[in-house]
Short mmCIF file of C-alpha atoms in Angstrom, two decimals:
data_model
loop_
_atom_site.label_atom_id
_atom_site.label_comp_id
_atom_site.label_asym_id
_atom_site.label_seq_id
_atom_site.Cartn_x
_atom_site.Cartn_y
_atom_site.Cartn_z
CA UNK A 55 -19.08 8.01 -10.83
CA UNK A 56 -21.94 8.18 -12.85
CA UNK A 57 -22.77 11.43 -13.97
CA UNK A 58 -21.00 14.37 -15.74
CA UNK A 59 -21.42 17.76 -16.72
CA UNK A 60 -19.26 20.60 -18.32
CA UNK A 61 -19.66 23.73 -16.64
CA UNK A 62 -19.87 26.55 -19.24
CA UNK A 63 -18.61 29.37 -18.39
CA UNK A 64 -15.64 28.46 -16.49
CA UNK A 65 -16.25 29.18 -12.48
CA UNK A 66 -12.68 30.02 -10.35
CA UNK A 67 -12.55 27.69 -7.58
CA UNK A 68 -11.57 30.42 -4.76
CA UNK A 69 -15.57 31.48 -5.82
CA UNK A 70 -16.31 28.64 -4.11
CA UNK A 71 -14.54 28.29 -1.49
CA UNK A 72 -11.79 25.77 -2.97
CA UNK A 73 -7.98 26.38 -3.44
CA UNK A 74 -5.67 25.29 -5.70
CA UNK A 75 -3.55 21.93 -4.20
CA UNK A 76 0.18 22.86 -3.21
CA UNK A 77 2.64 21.36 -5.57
CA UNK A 78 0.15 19.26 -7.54
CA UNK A 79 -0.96 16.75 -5.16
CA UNK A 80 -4.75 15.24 -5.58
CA UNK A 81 -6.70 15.98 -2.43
CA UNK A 82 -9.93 13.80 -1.46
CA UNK A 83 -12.83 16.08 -0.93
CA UNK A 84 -15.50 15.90 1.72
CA UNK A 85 -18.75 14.70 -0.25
CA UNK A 86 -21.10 17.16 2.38
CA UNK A 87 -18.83 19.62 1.10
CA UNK A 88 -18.84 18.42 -2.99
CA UNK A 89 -22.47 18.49 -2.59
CA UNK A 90 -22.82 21.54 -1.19
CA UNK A 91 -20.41 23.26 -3.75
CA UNK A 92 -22.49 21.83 -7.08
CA UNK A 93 -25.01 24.52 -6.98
CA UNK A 94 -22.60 27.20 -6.91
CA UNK A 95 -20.62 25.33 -9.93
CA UNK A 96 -23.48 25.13 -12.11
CA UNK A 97 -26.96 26.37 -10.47
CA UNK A 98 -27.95 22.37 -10.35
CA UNK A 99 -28.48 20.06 -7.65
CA UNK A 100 -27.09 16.38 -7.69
CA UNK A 101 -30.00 15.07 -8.71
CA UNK A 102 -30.53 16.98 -11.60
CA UNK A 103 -27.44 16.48 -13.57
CA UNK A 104 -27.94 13.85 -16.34
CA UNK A 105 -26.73 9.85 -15.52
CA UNK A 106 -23.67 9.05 -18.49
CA UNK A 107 -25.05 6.84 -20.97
CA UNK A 108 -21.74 6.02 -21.97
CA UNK A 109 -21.43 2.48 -20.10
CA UNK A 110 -17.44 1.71 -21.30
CA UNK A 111 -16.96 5.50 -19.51
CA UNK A 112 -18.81 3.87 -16.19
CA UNK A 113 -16.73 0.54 -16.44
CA UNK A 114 -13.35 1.90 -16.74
CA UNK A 115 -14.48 4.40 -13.85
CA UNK A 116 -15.30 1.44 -12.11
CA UNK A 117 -11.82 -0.31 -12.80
CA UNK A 118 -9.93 2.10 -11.58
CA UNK A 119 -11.92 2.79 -8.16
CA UNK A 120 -11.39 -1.29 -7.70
CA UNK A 121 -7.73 -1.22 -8.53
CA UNK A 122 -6.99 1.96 -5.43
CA UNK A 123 -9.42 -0.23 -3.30
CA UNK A 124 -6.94 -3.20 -3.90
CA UNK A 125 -3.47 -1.52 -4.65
CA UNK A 126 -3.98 2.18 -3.65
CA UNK A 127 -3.39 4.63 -2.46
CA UNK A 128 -7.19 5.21 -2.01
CA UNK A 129 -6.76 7.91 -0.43
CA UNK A 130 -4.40 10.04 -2.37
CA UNK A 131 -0.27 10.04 -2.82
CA UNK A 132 -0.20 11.32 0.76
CA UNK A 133 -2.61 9.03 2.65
CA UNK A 134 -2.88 8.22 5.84
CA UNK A 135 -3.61 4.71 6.94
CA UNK A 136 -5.44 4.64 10.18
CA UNK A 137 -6.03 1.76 12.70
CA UNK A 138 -5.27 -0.79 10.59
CA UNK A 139 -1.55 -1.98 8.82
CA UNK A 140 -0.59 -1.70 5.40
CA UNK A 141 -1.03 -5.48 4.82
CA UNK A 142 -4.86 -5.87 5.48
CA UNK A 143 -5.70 -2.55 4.02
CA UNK A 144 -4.38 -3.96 0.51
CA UNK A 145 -4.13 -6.97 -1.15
CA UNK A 146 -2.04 -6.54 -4.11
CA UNK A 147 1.01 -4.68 -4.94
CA UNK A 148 3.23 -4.58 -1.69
CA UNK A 149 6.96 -5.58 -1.23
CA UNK A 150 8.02 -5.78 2.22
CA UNK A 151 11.37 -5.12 3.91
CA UNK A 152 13.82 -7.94 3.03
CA UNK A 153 15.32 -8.00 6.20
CA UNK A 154 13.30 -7.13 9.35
CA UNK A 155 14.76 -4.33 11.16
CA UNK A 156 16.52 -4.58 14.96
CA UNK A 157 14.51 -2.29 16.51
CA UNK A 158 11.09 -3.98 15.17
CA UNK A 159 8.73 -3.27 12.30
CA UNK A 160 5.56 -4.56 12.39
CA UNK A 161 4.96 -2.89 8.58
CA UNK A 162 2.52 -6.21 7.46
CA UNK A 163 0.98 -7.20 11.73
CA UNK A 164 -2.51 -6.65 12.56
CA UNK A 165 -3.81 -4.27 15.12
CA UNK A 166 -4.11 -6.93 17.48
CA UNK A 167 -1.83 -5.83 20.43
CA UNK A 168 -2.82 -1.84 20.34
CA UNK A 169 0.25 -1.69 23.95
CA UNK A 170 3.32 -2.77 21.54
CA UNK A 171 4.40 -3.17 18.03
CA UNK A 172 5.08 -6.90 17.27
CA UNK A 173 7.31 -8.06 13.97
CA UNK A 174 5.34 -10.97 12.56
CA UNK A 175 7.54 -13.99 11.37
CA UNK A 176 6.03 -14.20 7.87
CA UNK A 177 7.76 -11.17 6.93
CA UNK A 178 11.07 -12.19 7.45
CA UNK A 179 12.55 -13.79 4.51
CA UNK A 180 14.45 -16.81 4.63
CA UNK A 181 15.16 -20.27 3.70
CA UNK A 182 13.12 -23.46 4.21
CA UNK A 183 14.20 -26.14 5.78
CA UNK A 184 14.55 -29.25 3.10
CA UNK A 185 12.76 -32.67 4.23
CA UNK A 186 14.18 -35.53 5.17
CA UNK A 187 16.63 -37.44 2.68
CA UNK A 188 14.28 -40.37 1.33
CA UNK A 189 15.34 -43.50 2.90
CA UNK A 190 16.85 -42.45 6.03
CA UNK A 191 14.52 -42.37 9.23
CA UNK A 192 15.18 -40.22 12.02
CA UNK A 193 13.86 -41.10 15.73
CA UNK A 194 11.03 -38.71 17.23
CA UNK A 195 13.15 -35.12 18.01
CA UNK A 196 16.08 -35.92 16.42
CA UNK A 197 17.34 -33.79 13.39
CA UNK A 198 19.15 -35.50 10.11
CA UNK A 199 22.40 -34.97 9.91
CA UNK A 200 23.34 -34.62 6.19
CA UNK A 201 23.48 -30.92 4.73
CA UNK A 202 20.69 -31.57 2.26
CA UNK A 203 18.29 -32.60 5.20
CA UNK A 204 18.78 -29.77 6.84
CA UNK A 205 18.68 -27.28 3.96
CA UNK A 206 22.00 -24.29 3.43
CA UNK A 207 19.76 -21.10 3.92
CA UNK A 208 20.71 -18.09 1.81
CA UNK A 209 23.94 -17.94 -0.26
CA UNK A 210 26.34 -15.76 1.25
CA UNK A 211 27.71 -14.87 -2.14
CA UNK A 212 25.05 -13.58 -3.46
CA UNK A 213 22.16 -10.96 -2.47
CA UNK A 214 19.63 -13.09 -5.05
CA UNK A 215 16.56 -15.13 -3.20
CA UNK A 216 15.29 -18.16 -3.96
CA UNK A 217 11.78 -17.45 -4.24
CA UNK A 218 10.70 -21.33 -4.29
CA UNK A 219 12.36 -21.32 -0.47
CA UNK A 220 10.98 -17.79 0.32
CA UNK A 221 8.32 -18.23 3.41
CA UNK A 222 7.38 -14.79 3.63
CA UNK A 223 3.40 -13.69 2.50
CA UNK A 224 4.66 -10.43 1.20
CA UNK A 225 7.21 -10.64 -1.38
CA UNK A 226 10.41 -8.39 -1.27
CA UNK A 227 11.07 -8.01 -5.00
CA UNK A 228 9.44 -8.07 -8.25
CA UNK A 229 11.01 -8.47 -12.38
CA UNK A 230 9.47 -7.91 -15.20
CA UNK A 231 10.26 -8.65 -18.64
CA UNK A 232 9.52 -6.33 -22.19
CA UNK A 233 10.71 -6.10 -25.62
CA UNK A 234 11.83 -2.87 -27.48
CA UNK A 235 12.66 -2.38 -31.34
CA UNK A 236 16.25 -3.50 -32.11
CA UNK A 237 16.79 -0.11 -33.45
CA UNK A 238 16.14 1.95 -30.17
CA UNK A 239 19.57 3.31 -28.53
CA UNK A 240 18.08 4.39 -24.51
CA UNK A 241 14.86 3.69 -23.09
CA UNK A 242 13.66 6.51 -21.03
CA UNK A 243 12.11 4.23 -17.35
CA UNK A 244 9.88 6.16 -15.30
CA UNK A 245 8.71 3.70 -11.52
CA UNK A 246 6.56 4.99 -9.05
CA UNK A 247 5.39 3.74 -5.49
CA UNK A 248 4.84 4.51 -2.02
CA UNK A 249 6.97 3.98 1.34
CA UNK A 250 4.45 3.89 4.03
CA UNK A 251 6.18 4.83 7.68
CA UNK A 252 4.52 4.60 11.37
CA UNK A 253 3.81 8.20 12.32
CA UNK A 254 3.64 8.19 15.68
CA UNK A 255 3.06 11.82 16.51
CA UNK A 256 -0.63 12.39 14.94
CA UNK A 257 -3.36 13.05 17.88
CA UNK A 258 -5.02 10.50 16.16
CA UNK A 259 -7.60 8.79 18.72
CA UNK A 260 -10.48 6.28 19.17
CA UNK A 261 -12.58 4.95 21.83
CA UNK A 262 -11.63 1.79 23.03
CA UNK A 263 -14.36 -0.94 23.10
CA UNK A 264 -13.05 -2.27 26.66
CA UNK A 265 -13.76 0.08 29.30
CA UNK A 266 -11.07 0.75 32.10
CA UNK A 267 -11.13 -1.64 34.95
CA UNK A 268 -10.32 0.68 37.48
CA UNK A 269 -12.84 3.50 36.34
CA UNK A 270 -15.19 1.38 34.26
CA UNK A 271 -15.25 4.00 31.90
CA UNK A 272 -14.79 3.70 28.09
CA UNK A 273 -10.48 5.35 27.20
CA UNK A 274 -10.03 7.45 24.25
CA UNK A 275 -6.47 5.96 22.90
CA UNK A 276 -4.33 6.64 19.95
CA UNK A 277 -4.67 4.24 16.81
CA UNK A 278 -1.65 3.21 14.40
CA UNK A 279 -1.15 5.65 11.98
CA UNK A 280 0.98 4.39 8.50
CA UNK A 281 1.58 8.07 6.45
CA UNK A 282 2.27 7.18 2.69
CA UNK A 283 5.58 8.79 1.62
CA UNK A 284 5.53 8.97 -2.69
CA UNK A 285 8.75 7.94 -4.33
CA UNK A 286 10.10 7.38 -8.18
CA UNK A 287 11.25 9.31 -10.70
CA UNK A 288 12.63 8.70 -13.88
CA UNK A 289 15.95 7.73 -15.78
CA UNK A 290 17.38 6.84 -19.27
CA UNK A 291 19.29 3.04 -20.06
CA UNK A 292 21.53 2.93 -23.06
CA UNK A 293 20.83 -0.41 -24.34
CA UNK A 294 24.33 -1.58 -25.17
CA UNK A 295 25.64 -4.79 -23.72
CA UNK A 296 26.41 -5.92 -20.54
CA UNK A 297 24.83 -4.95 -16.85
#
């Protein structure tokens, strides 16, 4: 991220070797490959194109490679997460399912049982129980009694959560809050994000660290594969009153 140059005059990428992405998407390229492609670009080496000397240039540069690290997608619209989940491959900016699915999802679970997928019990959003009324003691197993002691769960007229009672690590919805002039009619909204699914049929392997105890010898098995699916769009609001 630290050095540019303008190539002048202009070289077509099919010279070397490069096509154009299909339908606009950003591909990652291999760096042997990058490096191998420069001289043909501009008749220069790596090492002999100039370091910027514009350090705000090098520090935003820098921002944004530590915001895909943390929020992604690192590796392009279209990445593929491999042999790890979604949750400890990013910190920041996820919103898990509100309501676990039947079959199982284990969309925020660590690798750690490679045989079967297993939903983890912080994702599943729901209400905490409330303590004990002051005052009133309760022998050892017994449960109080009242309603308020033993805490209502969710509404069932309403789809809202009460975040303060939400025990999940990974939140399942986010608000935010903006001003406009008083004078503006529609807003125009434009969201983007990323669904990531389990792709299951990738050839994807790895050798496993455990050899086999019948054979002794070291498997080649397939990892967990999340493929990033990009979603959003855009849309106008009328501001006029009500919903």
């Amino acid at each position: 991220m630290d050095k540019t140059l303008s190539i002048d005059p202009a070289v077509p990428l099919l010279k070397v070797g490069y096509s154009k992405p299909a339908n606009g998407c950003i591909n990652r390229l291999q760096w042997t490959h990058f490096a191998e492609t420069i001289p043909k670009l501009c008749g220069k080496t790596l090492a002999d194109i100039p370091l910027i000397k514009d350090s705000a240039y090098v520090r935003e540069l820098l921002q944004y490679a530590v915001m895909d690290d943390l929020r992604g997608p690192a590796n392009g619209p279209n990445e593929l997460i491999k042999d790890m989940s979604v949750r400890d491959r990013y910190l920041v900016g996820k919103l898990a399912p509100r309501e676990t699915l039947d079959e199982g999802n284990d969309w925020g679970n660590s690798a750690v049982d490679e045989a079967e997928d297993v939903v983890p019990d912080d994702l599943e959003v729901k209400a905490k129980p409330a303590p004990p009324t002051a005052g009133k003691r309760t022998k050892a197993g017994e449960q109080p009694k009242d309603e308020e002691a033993l805490g209502k769960g969710e509404p069932e007229t309403s789809d809202e959560i009460d975040v303060s009672k939400n025990q999940s690590l990974v939140p399942s919805s986010f608000g935010m809050t903006f001003c406009v002039d008083g004078e503006a009619e529609r807003i125009e909204v434009e969201a983007r994000w990323g669904r990531y699914e389990r792709l299951h049929d990738h050839g994807i392997t790895k050798t496993r660290k455990k050899k086999n105890k019948k054979t002794g010898k070291e498997e080649e098995i397939e990892v967990k594969v999340w493929q990033r699916i990009p979603c959003g769009g855009k849309m106008v609001l009328d501001l006029k009153q009500g919903p």
